[in-house]
Amino acid sequence: MGKILVIHGPNLNMLGMREPEVYGRMTLTEINESLMDAAKKAGVELRTFQSNHEGELVDAIQEALGTYDAIIINPGAYTHTSVALRDAIAAVAIPTVEVHLSNIYKREEFRHHSYVSEVAAGQICGFGVDSYFLGLRAALKLIGDME
Amino acid sequence: MGKILVIHGPNLNMLGMREPEVYGRMTLTEINESLMDAAKKAGVELRTFQSNHEGELVDAIQEALGTYDAIIINPGAYTHTSVALRDAIAAVAIPTVEVHLSNIYKREEFRHHSYVSEVAAGQICGFGVDSYFLGLRAALKLIGDME
Amino acid sequence: MGKILVIHGPNLNMLGMREPEVYGRMTLTEINESLMDAAKKAGVELRTFQSNHEGELVDAIQEALGTYDAIIINPGAYTHTSVALRDAIAAVAIPTVEVHLSNIYKREEFRHHSYVSEVAAGQICGFGVDSYFLGLRAALKLIGDME
Amino acid sequence: MGKILVIHGPNLNMLGMREPEVYGRMTLTEINESLMDAAKKAGVELRTFQSNHEGELVDAIQEALGTYDAIIINPGAYTHTSVALRDAIAAVAIPTVEVHLSNIYKREEFRHHSYVSEVAAGQICGFGVDSYFLGLRAALKLIGDME
Amino acid sequence: MGKILVIHGPNLNMLGMREPEVYGRMTLTEINESLMDAAKKAGVELRTFQSNHEGELVDAIQEALGTYDAIIINPGAYTHTSVALRDAIAAVAIPTVEVHLSNIYKREEFRHHSYVSEVAAGQICGFGVDSYFLGLRAALKLIGDME
Amino acid sequence: MGKILVIHGPNLNMLGMREPEVYGRMTLTEINESLMDAAKKAGVELRTFQSNHEGELVDAIQEALGTYDAIIINPGAYTHTSVALRDAIAAVAIPTVEVHLSNIYKREEFRHHSYVSEVAAGQICGFGVDSYFLGLRAALKLIGDME
Amino acid sequence: MGKILVIHGPNLNMLGMREPEVYGRMTLTEINESLMDAAKKAGVELRTFQSNHEGELVDAIQEALGTYDAIIINPGAYTHTSVALRDAIAAVAIPTVEVHLSNIYKREEFRHHSYVSEVAAGQICGFGVDSYFLGLRAALKLIGDME
Amino acid sequence: MGKILVIHGPNLNMLGMREPEVYGRMTLTEINESLMDAAKKAGVELRTFQSNHEGELVDAIQEALGTYDAIIINPGAYTHTSVALRDAIAAVAIPTVEVHLSNIYKREEFRHHSYVSEVAAGQICGFGVDSYFLGLRAALKLIGDME
Amino acid sequence: MGKILVIHGPNLNMLGMREPEVYGRMTLTEINESLMDAAKKAGVELRTFQSNHEGELVDAIQEALGTYDAIIINPGAYTHTSVALRDAIAAVAIPTVEVHLSNIYKREEFRHHSYVSEVAAGQICGFGVDSYFLGLRAALKLIGDME
Amino acid sequence: MGKILVIHGPNLNMLGMREPEVYGRMTLTEINESLMDAAKKAGVELRTFQSNHEGELVDAIQEALGTYDAIIINPGAYTHTSVALRDAIAAVAIPTVEVHLSNIYKREEFRHHSYVSEVAAGQICGFGVDSYFLGLRAALKLIGDME
Amino acid sequence: MGKILVIHGPNLNMLGMREPEVYGRMTLTEINESLMDAAKKAGVELRTFQSNHEGELVDAIQEALGTYDAIIINPGAYTHTSVALRDAIAAVAIPTVEVHLSNIYKREEFRHHSYVSEVAAGQICGFGVDSYFLGLRAALKLIGDME
Amino acid sequence: MGKILVIHGPNLNMLGMREPEVYGRMTLTEINESLMDAAKKAGVELRTFQSNHEGELVDAIQEALGTYDAIIINPGAYTHTSVALRDAIAAVAIPTVEVHLSNIYKREEFRHHSYVSEVAAGQICGFGVDSYFLGLRAALKLIGDME
């Protein structure tokens, strides 16, 4: 049975509390529960992890090695500043789907560049919470490609 | 019943013939048929259009006004050079999903910028032919949001 | 009797339907009729042409050679991306007035550069539909200078 | 009865004496007289002001507040360097038409950017002395829009 | 009674030990005590926090939500590199005063840009330890504005 | 007894009349009177000066030499364009506090750079009229440091 | 027997009519006839195609697949703006020789970059009409290399 | 008898008072007197003018037309920011020698560009007060070339 | 007896597991043991520390103050993004040798800049694991210079 | 009888020894002999020169003045760095053909700019050793044009 | 027995005479003798070469082919400007160690880029004369790797 | 008795033969003789040196150490590309006057930057052959300052 790790970057623990007109009203707990339900239906195991600490996100990616078949990551603010995350993803070489709630290309110039997209299989952004569910579908497909 | 228009930009008519290790072995006709099947199952109507001509793509977008509820577009090379496509999408204001077969952020520098992403609802790239099917799911969701 | 060609670029056929708070409520047909009236009063012949196709706009400029005394062009999105339009205008060497409905210098950075302005006699922008009528007056003056 | 202020920036007092092949043979006094004639015919009052001093131009714009209905300004060299002029125009919020004798987009790179155009209603350039008369027509129209 | 949180970024725990000619001789403990005294006099509660960890600073800002009325932050080196801090401040939407001991505009080019200033109410820099006390005064005023 | 000179740059004479939602409702006269009151309480003499002319601002700074112990300057638009102001401040070497009503780092890109900050002791911005009073407190402290 | 396709981009149909001091006096028809003569002598078949439409040029390149052994292309203005042409050449993978009448490196800055040169075998520019004949010789050699 | 105008820009009236280790101990009055002596010996008339006002410098250059045979200008801070000065020099077309006390290429990046040098005959910088005397010698030579 | 601290940045704990063709087959534990052996032979004490957390690396550097005579640091991904590390090294002012396994100048553009090199004594890169042993030798020499 | 000088820049003496998959297996001596044969057939005299020294290449170009009718130059690495070569070619004003073995536009960014192309008649690149023979044909044509 | 060539670039012959506080007091002759001693102890042969001429340095690298097993090069000023040196090193494909006395990343911006580092095995900088001895140790290791 | 070395860079040996409308009709020999005459009159010894070789120019500067009191250098094309020349001048620390015949700031963009001016005492450009004589006068003054 496939295993998928969902990683949420900084400030995503505030979802639902923070600018709901931009990020929606669902909390991170609700999103995680929905993702686990969807994963169960698809016959895969799914775990979630959130941290505001770049180092803990790097740790989590490293620890996924040998356990998880795919990673879905919303790197939040670290998307634009973290070479360490990028290197961790490259090091574990687990197929990785990058997701963003908002369309980062409609926002400030500094959000247009992602260090992660250069090592991820692909990127999905702009569909709000649905970005995660599209990401799950993409991850399932990537795992299928591996088998 | 919802109606979705799928637009393929320049050179996508060569899919299957062109660099299969990059773009896969499915032809555009096969992709279009699969998309129509998937749409039918989801209870929506789906039409496809391909052109190598920027002007014909602009015409197609304009003509979608009043007929289609969502657009899925893979603008191909015009992603990076066409302000006209961007303006057409902004003008018709139909929810639009931008898709790319390859992860454009892993390719040449000039492919990292998209004029279309600034007016699209969101972007999906890097999942090969699956990008279209993820795009269809995203479009269905966007139509649902509208109703 | 002088002859003037008015060329409208991509998406201008949607005038009146598209973002009226930005572009006004007059349709392109209405603008064209008003321009022809104004030209008649000024004693010149005026023809109009619109296309979403860069190539057709280039064709139209080339065909103006030997027939028209001045061109009024609103190149729309091609203002910022078309070297071909620029070269066509330079090639026919017909006095050309560049017009824009909106003040392109108040909009996105990529709209601040015009390939056409480097070969046009002058540029008029920001006065809505009146930009065309100011352009007509400027063209009449340029024709006068020629005689 | 509407009132229009025409402001000429640095070195425009040398018109007619300076590079006539570029700027024409009319002196500033002659231009001002023609503009006043044209204004009278249009039923508006028109005053003109020239200075080589950035501060005096700022003063003049500020003093226009409550007196003038529109400003026509040829900011000359200050077009490219004066944030103070820009802020003054924004502060008084009088509809402003920016004019230039030459097509600034055909000249040195540093003349392609205008601080003023970002706060003006629109811009007219490249038609020699006729730029002023086109500017007057544009200003009359803007005043009309206001009423 | 108002509550203010003072956040010190990386390496500020070394104040007094580090380049005293640049940063002065007061230790962070002494500064914190003085700030608490000054706050007490002004009738507000003030707490301080220092960390070298970007993630802990983000945590601290998030936890301030619902408890503190204003934040005074000297983000140290993270001023220039942390989008995560910026997003945390934007997310909690607590009025924030950015302070720096040195005049960052007199230092290396990379210190001239602050991610934090784009979401802070205002910025105070260059007055050594006094920057904190000016920051306290500014924060008191901001709280007053809120009531 | 210490003496402080407050210098207001271009367009600040329009305070209260101009974009009150941005700059507040207090007029410059009211601000000046409040500053003089505050200075009197602090036991220092304070004079104010406003001009729209870069040259007069330079003159005022030069004339401060030998008379004033500190300068508080809001250089307005000249912040971003005047090397002459910067050189004048460097020449007289009087401790100088740069203040801005708005947070210049939240505004247009061209307002993010200040020629003055590179020669001022420090900078305070974004606190509206309170920026001046924070500036006064900073100046008093700087004078104290001198004695 | 080898087959070579010669493609002429926008405005090249005006050769002989347009700036003869730059582009020479030969018309495109005359050039095409000379090229066909030269090809016949070399024992290869040669066809020519000209269009002002980017899409038609892309179509022509795609249709060359399986029929032609080499392409000689003067992309004209599309040299500098067309990713679509570039992708078409890469897709068909027919050996391609890029030619220009003028030395594009002596002209405007924007003409110094060619999207086509990055996928062409080589580039020849600056020799007027002779660039085509050098291109033919180069193409013959490339075909020889293939056999 | 030839006539030469020496123009000193902003802050040069502070020479001798300001950073003597950089600019020397001679005052502007002393420099002017020495220049007049040197001119007298060379058989030409020399007048000097200093202002901190960009507009007055422009006025002075305009007024030189028809009276002076050469201009020696040290534009000070306006070297780097004034298009108006540049245009004035171009307008009067009097041979102009640009001088600087310091070697502007050893100083801050923003001092490396001069708007004036693009219209001056030549530039002399870095020789302290001697730059003026070298400038006088150069001007005498230029006048000689004219006769 | 001299004391040296060796600091390994993010992802270096994966050495031996990660891209062995790039980084070699030795694990970090093996490297650390070899370094301690080499240090013992040279008569100095050596301790090692690895973390994926920027803040922990900053903490470690600060704690080295007063204990260690030299630091050898391979900052990994933080080389390119961490001003905090740089400031910590500058603050403790312990002679620091920067080492990299790979030649960072042969890799992606963003790896060409190091914030650390601007405060380190020197840099050694490109010699694989040997970079650490060269770094040890350099550190020993630096300590010798200190005594 | 026409005379042509062929100049080879640095490292071209290693042809055949160096990266044969890129530069081919022919040595420089073999190329030179083939060129001389071809020249003889065309009825012109041809001499060749190679040096790794920028100065010797400049000397050779200068000495060509009055002796040679055309230059064929492969400036090698100096293409991208030598203003001296460029100035020498401009000074002698002998028609010059620039050739490169590889397509420099497919290589590192710094090889995309040529100082020589701005003074050469034209450029030929990417055809391996055949670039020289195309260059010879182009040079013969240029000489013909001269007569 | 291994053979190593040490190449010193321009101005390094002045070591000991030139800015000793930056470059130390040892002359180049003394450094060369020490290097030869160290090489002898390590059982390899070492030769040294210095030139101020870019071309002679290129010659020396080319001549090393077939004779030397490793090169240690301090390219001096040519580090930043010579593509020819870079190409020579790439051509001979002898393992090369780049060394610099000073830490080039602490110096002027233009010294931060090295053309040589992109083809060298690795780089060592900032350790004064010790950079050469570290370079020797690195070269010995590289030779060992080869065997 | 003072000694001055005049150094002429590449292509200056062609003076008089090359673009006389730009560089004048005097040959280098004539200029050198005039300079020696002028030096003799001023009571100093003057020697001249010209080379097209960067390395020889560096050698000449190094050899001037201990013999010459001042250098006058026209570095020609090496002005813009040679760090080696710059370092040589810095190394010998002989007062150096940089001269140019033409006003380099009126020419191509790449001629606006001089590596030499950052280490020269000052720069004189734009006065044709007179630049050398002004340079001699400046050098005499610099020598005087030294005594």
PDB file of N, CA and C in Angstrom, chain G residues 39-64:
ATOM      1  N   ALA G  39      20.142  25.470 -56.646  1.00  0.00           N
ATOM      2  CA  ALA G  39      19.829  24.149 -56.104  1.00  0.00           C
ATOM      3  C   ALA G  39      19.849  23.095 -57.204  1.00  0.00           C
ATOM      4  N   LYS G  40      19.218  23.464 -58.312  1.00  0.00           N
ATOM      5  CA  LYS G  40      19.171  22.523 -59.447  1.00  0.00           C
ATOM      6  C   LYS G  40      20.596  22.119 -59.849  1.00  0.00           C
ATOM      7  N   LYS G  41      21.471  23.123 -59.937  1.00  0.00           N
ATOM      8  CA  LYS G  41      22.869  22.825 -60.286  1.00  0.00           C
ATOM      9  C   LYS G  41      23.504  21.870 -59.280  1.00  0.00           C
ATOM     10  N   ALA G  42      23.142  22.036 -58.039  1.00  0.00           N
ATOM     11  CA  ALA G  42      23.721  21.198 -56.980  1.00  0.00           C
ATOM     12  C   ALA G  42      23.015  19.862 -56.881  1.00  0.00           C
ATOM     13  N   GLY G  43      21.988  19.665 -57.723  1.00  0.00           N
ATOM     14  CA  GLY G  43      21.309  18.377 -57.749  1.00  0.00           C
ATOM     15  C   GLY G  43      20.318  18.145 -56.628  1.00  0.00           C
ATOM     16  N   VAL G  44      19.788  19.225 -56.081  1.00  0.00           N
ATOM     17  CA  VAL G  44      18.755  19.065 -55.052  1.00  0.00           C
ATOM     18  C   VAL G  44      17.507  19.825 -55.465  1.00  0.00           C
ATOM     19  N   GLU G  45      16.400  19.445 -54.852  1.00  0.00           N
ATOM     20  CA  GLU G  45      15.144  20.125 -55.114  1.00  0.00           C
ATOM     21  C   GLU G  45      14.985  21.210 -54.053  1.00  0.00           C
ATOM     22  N   LEU G  46      14.464  22.357 -54.444  1.00  0.00           N
ATOM     23  CA  LEU G  46      14.327  23.456 -53.473  1.00  0.00           C
ATOM     24  C   LEU G  46      12.968  24.114 -53.649  1.00  0.00           C
ATOM     25  N   ARG G  47      12.243  24.285 -52.536  1.00  0.00           N
ATOM     26  CA  ARG G  47      10.967  25.011 -52.580  1.00  0.00           C
ATOM     27  C   ARG G  47      11.058  26.204 -51.657  1.00  0.00           C
ATOM     28  N   THR G  48      10.290  27.245 -51.957  1.00  0.00           N
ATOM     29  CA  THR G  48      10.331  28.449 -51.106  1.00  0.00           C
ATOM     30  C   THR G  48       8.942  28.761 -50.600  1.00  0.00           C
ATOM     31  N   PHE G  49       8.908  29.452 -49.449  1.00  0.00           N
ATOM     32  CA  PHE G  49       7.639  29.815 -48.821  1.00  0.00           C
ATOM     33  C   PHE G  49       7.837  31.117 -48.053  1.00  0.00           C
ATOM     34  N   GLN G  50       6.883  32.022 -48.209  1.00  0.00           N
ATOM     35  CA  GLN G  50       6.945  33.281 -47.444  1.00  0.00           C
ATOM     36  C   GLN G  50       5.605  33.520 -46.784  1.00  0.00           C
ATOM     37  N   SER G  51       5.653  34.027 -45.546  1.00  0.00           N
ATOM     38  CA  SER G  51       4.401  34.434 -44.902  1.00  0.00           C
ATOM     39  C   SER G  51       4.685  35.500 -43.861  1.00  0.00           C
ATOM     40  N   ASN G  52       3.705  36.357 -43.672  1.00  0.00           N
ATOM     41  CA  ASN G  52       3.771  37.338 -42.586  1.00  0.00           C
ATOM     42  C   ASN G  52       3.163  36.781 -41.306  1.00  0.00           C
ATOM     43  N   HIS G  53       2.626  35.561 -41.351  1.00  0.00           N
ATOM     44  CA  HIS G  53       1.886  34.976 -40.230  1.00  0.00           C
ATOM     45  C   HIS G  53       2.746  33.961 -39.484  1.00  0.00           C
ATOM     46  N   GLU G  54       2.984  34.197 -38.232  1.00  0.00           N
ATOM     47  CA  GLU G  54       3.770  33.274 -37.405  1.00  0.00           C
ATOM     48  C   GLU G  54       3.195  31.855 -37.490  1.00  0.00           C
ATOM     49  N   GLY G  55       1.880  31.740 -37.402  1.00  0.00           N
ATOM     50  CA  GLY G  55       1.244  30.423 -37.413  1.00  0.00           C
ATOM     51  C   GLY G  55       1.483  29.679 -38.722  1.00  0.00           C
ATOM     52  N   GLU G  56       1.435  30.403 -39.860  1.00  0.00           N
ATOM     53  CA  GLU G  56       1.681  29.743 -41.142  1.00  0.00           C
ATOM     54  C   GLU G  56       3.122  29.275 -41.261  1.00  0.00           C
ATOM     55  N   LEU G  57       4.032  30.020 -40.662  1.00  0.00           N
ATOM     56  CA  LEU G  57       5.439  29.599 -40.682  1.00  0.00           C
ATOM     57  C   LEU G  57       5.615  28.340 -39.846  1.00  0.00           C
ATOM     58  N   VAL G  58       4.921  28.287 -38.697  1.00  0.00           N
ATOM     59  CA  VAL G  58       4.959  27.080 -37.863  1.00  0.00           C
ATOM     60  C   VAL G  58       4.364  25.898 -38.636  1.00  0.00           C
ATOM     61  N   ASP G  59       3.214  26.127 -39.255  1.00  0.00           N
ATOM     62  CA  ASP G  59       2.592  25.074 -40.081  1.00  0.00           C
ATOM     63  C   ASP G  59       3.565  24.560 -41.137  1.00  0.00           C
ATOM     64  N   ALA G  60       4.204  25.466 -41.837  1.00  0.00           N
ATOM     65  CA  ALA G  60       5.113  25.084 -42.915  1.00  0.00           C
ATOM     66  C   ALA G  60       6.261  24.225 -42.401  1.00  0.00           C
ATOM     67  N   ILE G  61       6.795  24.587 -41.251  1.00  0.00           N
ATOM     68  CA  ILE G  61       7.901  23.801 -40.675  1.00  0.00           C
ATOM     69  C   ILE G  61       7.401  22.406 -40.310  1.00  0.00           C
ATOM     70  N   GLN G  62       6.229  22.340 -39.682  1.00  0.00           N
ATOM     71  CA  GLN G  62       5.683  21.038 -39.307  1.00  0.00           C
ATOM     72  C   GLN G  62       5.453  20.165 -40.544  1.00  0.00           C
ATOM     73  N   GLU G  63       4.931  20.782 -41.592  1.00  0.00           N
ATOM     74  CA  GLU G  63       4.634  20.013 -42.807  1.00  0.00           C
ATOM     75  C   GLU G  63       5.899  19.546 -43.530  1.00  0.00           C
ATOM     76  N   ALA G  64       7.013  20.164 -43.213  1.00  0.00           N
ATOM     77  CA  ALA G  64       8.277  19.753 -43.836  1.00  0.00           C
ATOM     78  C   ALA G  64       8.725  18.385 -43.338  1.00  0.00           C
TER      79      ALA G  64
END
